[in-house]
mmCIF file with all atom_site columns, C-alpha atoms in Angstrom:
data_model
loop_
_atom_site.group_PDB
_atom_site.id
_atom_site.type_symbol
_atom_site.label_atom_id
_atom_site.label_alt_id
_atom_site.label_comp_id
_atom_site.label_asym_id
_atom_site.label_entity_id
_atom_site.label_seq_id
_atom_site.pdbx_PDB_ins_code
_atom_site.Cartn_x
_atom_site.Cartn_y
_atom_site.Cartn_z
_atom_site.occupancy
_atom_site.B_iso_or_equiv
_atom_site.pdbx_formal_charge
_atom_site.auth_seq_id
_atom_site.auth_comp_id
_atom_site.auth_asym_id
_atom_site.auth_atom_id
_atom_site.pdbx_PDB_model_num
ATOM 1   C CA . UNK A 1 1   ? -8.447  35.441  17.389  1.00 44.00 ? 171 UNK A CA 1
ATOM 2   C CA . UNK A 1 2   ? -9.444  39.038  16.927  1.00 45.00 ? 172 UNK A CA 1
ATOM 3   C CA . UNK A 1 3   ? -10.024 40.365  13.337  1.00 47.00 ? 173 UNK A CA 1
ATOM 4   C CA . UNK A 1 4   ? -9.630  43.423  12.464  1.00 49.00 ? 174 UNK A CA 1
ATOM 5   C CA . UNK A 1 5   ? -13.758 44.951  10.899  1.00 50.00 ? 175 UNK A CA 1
ATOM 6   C CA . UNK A 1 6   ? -11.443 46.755  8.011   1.00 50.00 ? 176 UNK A CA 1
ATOM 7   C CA . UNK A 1 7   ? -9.872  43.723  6.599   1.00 46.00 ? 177 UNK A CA 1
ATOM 8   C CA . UNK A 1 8   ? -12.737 41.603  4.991   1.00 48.00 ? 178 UNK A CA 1
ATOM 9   C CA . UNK A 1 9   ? -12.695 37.798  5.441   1.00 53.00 ? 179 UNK A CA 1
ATOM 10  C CA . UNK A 1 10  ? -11.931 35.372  2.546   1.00 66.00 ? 180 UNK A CA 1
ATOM 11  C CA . UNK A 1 11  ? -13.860 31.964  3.942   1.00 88.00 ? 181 UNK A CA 1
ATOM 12  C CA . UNK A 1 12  ? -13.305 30.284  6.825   1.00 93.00 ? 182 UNK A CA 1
ATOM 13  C CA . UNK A 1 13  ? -10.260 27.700  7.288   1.00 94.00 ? 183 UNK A CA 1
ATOM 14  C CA . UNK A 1 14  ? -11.308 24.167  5.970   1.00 93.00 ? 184 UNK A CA 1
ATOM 15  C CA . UNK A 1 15  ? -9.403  22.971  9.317   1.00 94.00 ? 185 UNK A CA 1
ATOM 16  C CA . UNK A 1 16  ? -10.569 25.045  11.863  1.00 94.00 ? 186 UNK A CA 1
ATOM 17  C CA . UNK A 1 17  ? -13.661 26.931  10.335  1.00 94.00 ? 187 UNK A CA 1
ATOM 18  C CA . UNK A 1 18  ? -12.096 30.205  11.471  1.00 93.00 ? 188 UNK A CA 1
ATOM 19  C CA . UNK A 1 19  ? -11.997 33.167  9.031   1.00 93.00 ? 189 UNK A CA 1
ATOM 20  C CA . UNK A 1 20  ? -9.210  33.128  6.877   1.00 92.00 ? 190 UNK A CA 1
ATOM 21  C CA . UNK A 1 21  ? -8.481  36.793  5.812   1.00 90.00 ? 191 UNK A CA 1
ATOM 22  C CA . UNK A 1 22  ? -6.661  38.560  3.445   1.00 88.00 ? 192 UNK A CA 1
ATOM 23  C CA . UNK A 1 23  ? -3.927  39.283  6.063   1.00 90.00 ? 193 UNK A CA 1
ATOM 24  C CA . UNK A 1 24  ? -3.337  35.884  6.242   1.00 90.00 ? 194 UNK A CA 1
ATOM 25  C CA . UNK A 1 25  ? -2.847  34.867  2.108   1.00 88.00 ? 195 UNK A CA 1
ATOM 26  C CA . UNK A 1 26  ? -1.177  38.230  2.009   1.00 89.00 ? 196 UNK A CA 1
ATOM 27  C CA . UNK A 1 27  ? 1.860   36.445  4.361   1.00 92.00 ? 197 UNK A CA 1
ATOM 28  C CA . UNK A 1 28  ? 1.394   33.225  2.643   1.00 91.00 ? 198 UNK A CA 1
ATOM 29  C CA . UNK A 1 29  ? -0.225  31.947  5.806   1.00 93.00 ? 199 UNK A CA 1
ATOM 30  C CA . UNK A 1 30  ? -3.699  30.837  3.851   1.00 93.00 ? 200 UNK A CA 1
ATOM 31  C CA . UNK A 1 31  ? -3.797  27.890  1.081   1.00 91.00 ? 201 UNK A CA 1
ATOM 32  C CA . UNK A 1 32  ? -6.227  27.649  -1.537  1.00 92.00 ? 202 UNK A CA 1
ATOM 33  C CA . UNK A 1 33  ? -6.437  23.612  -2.465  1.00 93.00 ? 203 UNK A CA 1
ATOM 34  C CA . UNK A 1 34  ? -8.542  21.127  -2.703  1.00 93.00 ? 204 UNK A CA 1
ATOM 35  C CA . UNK A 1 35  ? -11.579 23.947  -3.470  1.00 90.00 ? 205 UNK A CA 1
ATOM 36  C CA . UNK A 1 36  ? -11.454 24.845  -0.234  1.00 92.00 ? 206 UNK A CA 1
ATOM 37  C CA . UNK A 1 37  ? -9.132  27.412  1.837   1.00 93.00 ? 207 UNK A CA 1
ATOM 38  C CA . UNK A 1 38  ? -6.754  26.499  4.804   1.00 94.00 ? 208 UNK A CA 1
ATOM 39  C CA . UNK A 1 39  ? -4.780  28.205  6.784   1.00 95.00 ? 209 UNK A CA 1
ATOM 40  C CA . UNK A 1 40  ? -0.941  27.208  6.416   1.00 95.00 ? 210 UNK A CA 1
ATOM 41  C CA . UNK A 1 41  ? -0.407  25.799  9.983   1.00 95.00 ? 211 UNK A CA 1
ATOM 42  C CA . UNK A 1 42  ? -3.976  23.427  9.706   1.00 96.00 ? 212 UNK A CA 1
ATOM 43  C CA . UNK A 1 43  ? -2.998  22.085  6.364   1.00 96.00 ? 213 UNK A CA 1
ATOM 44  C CA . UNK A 1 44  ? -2.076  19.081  7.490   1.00 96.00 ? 214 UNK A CA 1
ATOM 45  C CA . UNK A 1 45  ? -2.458  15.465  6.272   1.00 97.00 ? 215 UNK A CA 1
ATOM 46  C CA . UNK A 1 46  ? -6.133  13.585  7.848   1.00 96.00 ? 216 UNK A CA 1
ATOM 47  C CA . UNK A 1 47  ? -3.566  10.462  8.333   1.00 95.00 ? 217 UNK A CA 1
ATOM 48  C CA . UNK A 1 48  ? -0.612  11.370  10.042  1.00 96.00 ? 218 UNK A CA 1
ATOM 49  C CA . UNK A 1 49  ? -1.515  14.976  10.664  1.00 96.00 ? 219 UNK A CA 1
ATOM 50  C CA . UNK A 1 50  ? 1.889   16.098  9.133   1.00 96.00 ? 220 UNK A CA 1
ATOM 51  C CA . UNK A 1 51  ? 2.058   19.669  7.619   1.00 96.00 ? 221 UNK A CA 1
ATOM 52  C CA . UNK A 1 52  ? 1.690   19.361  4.241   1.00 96.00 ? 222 UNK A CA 1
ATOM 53  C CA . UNK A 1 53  ? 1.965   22.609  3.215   1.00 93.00 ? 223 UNK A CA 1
ATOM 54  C CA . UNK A 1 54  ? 4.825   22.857  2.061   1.00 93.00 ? 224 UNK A CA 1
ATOM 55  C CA . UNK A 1 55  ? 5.712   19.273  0.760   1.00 94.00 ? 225 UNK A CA 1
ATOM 56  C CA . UNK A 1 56  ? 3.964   17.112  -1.988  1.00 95.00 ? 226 UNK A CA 1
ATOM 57  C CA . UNK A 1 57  ? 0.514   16.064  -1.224  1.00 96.00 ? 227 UNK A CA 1
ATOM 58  C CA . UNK A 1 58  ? -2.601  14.397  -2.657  1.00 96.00 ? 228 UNK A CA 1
ATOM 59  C CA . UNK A 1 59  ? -6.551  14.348  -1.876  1.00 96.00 ? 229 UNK A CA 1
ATOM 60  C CA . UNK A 1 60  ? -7.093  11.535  0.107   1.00 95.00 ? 230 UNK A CA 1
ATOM 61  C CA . UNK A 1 61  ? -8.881  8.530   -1.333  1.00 94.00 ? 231 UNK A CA 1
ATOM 62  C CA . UNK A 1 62  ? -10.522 7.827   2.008   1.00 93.00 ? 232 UNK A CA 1
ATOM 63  C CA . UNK A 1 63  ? -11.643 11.050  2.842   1.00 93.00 ? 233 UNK A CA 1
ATOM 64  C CA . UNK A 1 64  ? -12.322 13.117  -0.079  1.00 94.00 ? 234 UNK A CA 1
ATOM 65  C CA . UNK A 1 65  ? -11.654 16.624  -0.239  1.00 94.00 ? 235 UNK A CA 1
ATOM 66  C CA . UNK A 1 66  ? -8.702  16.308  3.055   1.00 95.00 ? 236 UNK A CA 1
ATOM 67  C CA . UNK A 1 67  ? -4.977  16.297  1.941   1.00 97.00 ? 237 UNK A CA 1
ATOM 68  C CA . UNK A 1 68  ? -2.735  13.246  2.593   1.00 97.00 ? 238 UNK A CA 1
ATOM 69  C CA . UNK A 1 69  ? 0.927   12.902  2.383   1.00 96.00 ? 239 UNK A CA 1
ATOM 70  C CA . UNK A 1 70  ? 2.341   11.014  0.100   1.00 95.00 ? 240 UNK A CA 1
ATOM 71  C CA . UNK A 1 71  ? 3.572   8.096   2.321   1.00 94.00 ? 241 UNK A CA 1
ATOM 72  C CA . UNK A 1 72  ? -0.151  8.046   3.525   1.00 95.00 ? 242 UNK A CA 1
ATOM 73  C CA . UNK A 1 73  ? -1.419  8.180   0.019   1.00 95.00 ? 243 UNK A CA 1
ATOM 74  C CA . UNK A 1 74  ? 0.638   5.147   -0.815  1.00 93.00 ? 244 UNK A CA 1
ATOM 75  C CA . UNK A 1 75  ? -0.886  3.122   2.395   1.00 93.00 ? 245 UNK A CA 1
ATOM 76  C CA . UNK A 1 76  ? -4.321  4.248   0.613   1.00 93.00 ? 246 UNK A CA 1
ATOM 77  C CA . UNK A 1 77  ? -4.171  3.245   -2.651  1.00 93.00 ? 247 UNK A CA 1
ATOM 78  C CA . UNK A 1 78  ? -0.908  0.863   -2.942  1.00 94.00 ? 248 UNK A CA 1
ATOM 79  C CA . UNK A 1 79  ? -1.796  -2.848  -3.200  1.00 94.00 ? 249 UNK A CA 1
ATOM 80  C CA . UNK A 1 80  ? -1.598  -4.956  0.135   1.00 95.00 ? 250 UNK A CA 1
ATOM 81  C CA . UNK A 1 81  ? 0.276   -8.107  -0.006  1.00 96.00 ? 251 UNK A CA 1
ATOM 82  C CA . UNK A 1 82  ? -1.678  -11.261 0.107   1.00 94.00 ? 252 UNK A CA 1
ATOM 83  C CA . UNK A 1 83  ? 1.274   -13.043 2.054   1.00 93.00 ? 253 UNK A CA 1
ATOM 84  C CA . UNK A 1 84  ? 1.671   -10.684 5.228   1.00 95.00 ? 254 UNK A CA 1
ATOM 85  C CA . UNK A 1 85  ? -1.490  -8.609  4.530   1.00 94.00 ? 255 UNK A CA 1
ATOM 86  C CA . UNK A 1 86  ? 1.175   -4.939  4.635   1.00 94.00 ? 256 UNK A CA 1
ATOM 87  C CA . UNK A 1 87  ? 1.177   -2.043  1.864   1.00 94.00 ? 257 UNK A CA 1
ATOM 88  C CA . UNK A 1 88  ? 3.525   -2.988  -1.179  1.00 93.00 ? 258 UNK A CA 1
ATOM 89  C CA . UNK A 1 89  ? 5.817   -0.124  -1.431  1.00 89.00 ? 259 UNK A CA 1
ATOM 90  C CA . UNK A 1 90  ? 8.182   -1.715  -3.289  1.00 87.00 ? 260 UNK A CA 1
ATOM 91  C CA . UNK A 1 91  ? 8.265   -3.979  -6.306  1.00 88.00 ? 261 UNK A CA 1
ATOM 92  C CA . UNK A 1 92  ? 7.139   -7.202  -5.704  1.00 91.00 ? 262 UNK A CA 1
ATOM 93  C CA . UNK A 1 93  ? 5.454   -10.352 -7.817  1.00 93.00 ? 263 UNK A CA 1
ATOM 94  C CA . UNK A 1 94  ? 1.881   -10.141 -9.381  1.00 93.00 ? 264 UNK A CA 1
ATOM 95  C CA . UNK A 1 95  ? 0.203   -13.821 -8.893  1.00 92.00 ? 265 UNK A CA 1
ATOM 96  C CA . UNK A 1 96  ? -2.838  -15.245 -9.614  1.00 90.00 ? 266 UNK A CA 1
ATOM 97  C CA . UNK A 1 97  ? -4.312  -12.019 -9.437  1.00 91.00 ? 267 UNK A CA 1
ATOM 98  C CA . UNK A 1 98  ? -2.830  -11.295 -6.011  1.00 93.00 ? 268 UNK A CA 1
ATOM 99  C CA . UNK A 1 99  ? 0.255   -9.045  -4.920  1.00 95.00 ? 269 UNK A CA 1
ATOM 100 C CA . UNK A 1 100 ? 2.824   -10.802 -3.061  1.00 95.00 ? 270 UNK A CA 1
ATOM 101 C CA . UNK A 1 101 ? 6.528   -8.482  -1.536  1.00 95.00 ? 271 UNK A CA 1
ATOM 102 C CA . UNK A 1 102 ? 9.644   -10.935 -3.075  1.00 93.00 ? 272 UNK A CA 1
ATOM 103 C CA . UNK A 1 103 ? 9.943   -12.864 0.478   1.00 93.00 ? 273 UNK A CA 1
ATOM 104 C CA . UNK A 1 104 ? 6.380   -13.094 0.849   1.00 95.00 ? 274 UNK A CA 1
ATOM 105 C CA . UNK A 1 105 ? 5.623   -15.268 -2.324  1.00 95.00 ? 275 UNK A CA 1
ATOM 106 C CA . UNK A 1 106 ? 5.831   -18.743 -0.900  1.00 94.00 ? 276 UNK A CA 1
ATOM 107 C CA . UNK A 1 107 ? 5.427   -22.634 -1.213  1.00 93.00 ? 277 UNK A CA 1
ATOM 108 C CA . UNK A 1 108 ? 2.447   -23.851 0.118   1.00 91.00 ? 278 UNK A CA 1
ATOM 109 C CA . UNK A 1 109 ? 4.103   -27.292 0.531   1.00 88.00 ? 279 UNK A CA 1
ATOM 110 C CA . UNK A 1 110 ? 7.865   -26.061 1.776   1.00 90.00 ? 280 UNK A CA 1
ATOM 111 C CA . UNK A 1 111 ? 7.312   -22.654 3.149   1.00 92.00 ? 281 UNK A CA 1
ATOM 112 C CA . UNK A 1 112 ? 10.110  -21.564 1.142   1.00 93.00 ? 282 UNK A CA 1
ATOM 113 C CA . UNK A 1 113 ? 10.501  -18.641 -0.881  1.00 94.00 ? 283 UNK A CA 1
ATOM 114 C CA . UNK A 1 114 ? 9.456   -19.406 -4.615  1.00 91.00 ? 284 UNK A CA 1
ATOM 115 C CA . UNK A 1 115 ? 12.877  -18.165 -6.406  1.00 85.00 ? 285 UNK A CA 1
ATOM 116 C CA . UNK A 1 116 ? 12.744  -15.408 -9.379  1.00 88.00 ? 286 UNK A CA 1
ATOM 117 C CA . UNK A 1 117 ? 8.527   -15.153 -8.864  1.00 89.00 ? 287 UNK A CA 1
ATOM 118 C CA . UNK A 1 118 ? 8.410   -18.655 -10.905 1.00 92.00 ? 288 UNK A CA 1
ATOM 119 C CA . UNK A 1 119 ? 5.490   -21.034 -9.157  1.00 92.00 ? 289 UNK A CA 1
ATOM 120 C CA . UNK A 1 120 ? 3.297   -23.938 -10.168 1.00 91.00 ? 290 UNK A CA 1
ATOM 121 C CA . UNK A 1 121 ? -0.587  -23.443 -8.869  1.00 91.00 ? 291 UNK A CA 1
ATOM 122 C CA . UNK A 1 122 ? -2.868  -26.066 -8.256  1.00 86.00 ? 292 UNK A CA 1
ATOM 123 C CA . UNK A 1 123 ? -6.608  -26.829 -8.485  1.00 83.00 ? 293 UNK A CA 1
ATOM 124 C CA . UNK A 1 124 ? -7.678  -25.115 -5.268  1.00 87.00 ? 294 UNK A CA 1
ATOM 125 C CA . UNK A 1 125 ? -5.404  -21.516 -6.093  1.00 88.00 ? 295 UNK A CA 1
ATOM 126 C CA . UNK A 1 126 ? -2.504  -22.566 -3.855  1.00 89.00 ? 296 UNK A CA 1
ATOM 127 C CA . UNK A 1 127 ? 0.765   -21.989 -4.916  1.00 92.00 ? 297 UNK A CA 1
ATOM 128 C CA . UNK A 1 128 ? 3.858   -23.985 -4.835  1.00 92.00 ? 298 UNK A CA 1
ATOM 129 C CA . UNK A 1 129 ? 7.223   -23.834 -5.537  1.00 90.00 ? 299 UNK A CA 1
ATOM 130 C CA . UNK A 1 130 ? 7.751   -25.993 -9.295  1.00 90.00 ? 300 UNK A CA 1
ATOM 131 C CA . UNK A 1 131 ? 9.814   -28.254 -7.470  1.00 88.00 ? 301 UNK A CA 1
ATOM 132 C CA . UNK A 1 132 ? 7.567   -29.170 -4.749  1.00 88.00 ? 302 UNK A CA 1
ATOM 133 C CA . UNK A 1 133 ? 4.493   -29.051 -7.356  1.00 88.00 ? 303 UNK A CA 1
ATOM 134 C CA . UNK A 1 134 ? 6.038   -31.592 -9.475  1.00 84.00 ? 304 UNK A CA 1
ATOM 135 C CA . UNK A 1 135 ? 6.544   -34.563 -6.928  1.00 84.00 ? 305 UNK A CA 1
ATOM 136 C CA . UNK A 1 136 ? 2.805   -33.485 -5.434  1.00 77.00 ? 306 UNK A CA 1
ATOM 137 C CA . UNK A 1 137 ? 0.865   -34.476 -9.140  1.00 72.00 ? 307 UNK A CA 1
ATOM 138 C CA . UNK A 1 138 ? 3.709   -37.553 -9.264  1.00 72.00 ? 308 UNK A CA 1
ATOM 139 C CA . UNK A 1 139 ? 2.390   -38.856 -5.847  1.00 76.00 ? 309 UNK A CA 1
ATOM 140 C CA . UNK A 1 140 ? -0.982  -38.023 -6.952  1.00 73.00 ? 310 UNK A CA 1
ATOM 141 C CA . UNK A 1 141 ? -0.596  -39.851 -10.499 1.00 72.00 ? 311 UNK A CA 1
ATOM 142 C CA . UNK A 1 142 ? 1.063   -42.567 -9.079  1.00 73.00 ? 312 UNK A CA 1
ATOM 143 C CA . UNK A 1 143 ? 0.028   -43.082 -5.643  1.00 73.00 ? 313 UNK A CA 1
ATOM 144 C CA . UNK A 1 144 ? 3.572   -42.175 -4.449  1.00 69.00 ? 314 UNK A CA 1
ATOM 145 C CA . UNK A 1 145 ? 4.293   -41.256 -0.599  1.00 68.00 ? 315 UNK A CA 1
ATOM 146 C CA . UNK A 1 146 ? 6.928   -38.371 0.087   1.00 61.00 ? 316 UNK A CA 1
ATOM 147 C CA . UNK A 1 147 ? 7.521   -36.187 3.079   1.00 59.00 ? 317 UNK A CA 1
ATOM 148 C CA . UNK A 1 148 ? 4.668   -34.055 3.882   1.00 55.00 ? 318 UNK A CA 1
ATOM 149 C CA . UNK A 1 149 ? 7.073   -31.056 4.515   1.00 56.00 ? 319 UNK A CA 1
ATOM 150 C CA . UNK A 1 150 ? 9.204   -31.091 1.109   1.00 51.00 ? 320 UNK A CA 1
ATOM 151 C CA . UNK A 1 151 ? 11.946  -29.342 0.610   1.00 52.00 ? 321 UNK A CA 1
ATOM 152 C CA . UNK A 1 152 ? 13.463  -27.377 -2.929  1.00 46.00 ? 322 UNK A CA 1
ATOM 153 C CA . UNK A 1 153 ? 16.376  -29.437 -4.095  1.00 48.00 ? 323 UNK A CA 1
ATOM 154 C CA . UNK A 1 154 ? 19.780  -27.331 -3.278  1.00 48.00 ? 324 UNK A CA 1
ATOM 155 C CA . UNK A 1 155 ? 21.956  -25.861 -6.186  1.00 49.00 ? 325 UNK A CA 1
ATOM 156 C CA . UNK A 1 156 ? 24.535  -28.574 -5.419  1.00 47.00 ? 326 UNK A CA 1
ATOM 157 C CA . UNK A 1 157 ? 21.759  -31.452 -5.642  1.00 41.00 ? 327 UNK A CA 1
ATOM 158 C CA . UNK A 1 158 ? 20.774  -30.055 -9.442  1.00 42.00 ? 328 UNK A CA 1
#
């Protein structure tokens, strides 16, 4: 890149660490963000390396002072479920402390999907569906045998 001695520099690019002149900001090709100036083509997000200059980003909570996207600012900062361990992006159910996606909050007993977020938890923080709970501190109580894999009664059984 060969500058020309009668335009003075600005700094250099955040990016690339080449000189970022006034040529450049004058076209709109240099960025001042973050306290730190980029040229347009190098601001791009540290996660994905998409261009971010001209869509919606944030400073990354990883790497401070770098731009991320906002999908990769979400995978930063968003809750991850403590079913299947991925980024909650959408609303899902807050329990025991822990995140959990709708499909993801499940009986420890059953394997079946606790319906409307409602659960039963016992001494040892597992969770389990009310149903299933229920006949578990009934065969405790009263020394009762069931099926080690219970099932939720149907609708039609109710």
């Amino acid at each position: 890149l060969i500058q020309n001695p009668n335009v003075p520099s600005l700094k250099n690019c955040a990016a690339c660490k080449e000189k970022v002149t006034h040529v450049d900001a004058s076209r709109g090709n240099a960025f001042y963000t973050l306290g730190r100036v980029w040229h347009k083509a190098h601001l791009s997000c540290v996660r994905c390396h998409l261009n971010v200059s001209e869509i919606e980003f944030r400073e990354s909570k990883m790497t401070p002072g770098k731009p991320v996207c906002v999908d990769c600012f979400m995978m930063e900062t968003n809750p991850k479920c403590s079913g299947c361990t991925q980024t909650m992006f959408e609303t899902g159910w807050l329990a025991c402390g822990r995140y959990f996606h709708k499909e993801c909050l499940t009986c420890h007993a059953c394997s079946n999907v606790c319906p409307d977020g409602k659960y039963m938890v016992d001494n040892f923080g597992r969770l389990y569906h009310p149903d299933c709970y229920h006949v578990r501190v009934l065969a405790h109580r009263y020394n009762v045998q069931f099926s080690s894999r219970m099932h939720a009664p149907k609708e039609s059984d109710k």
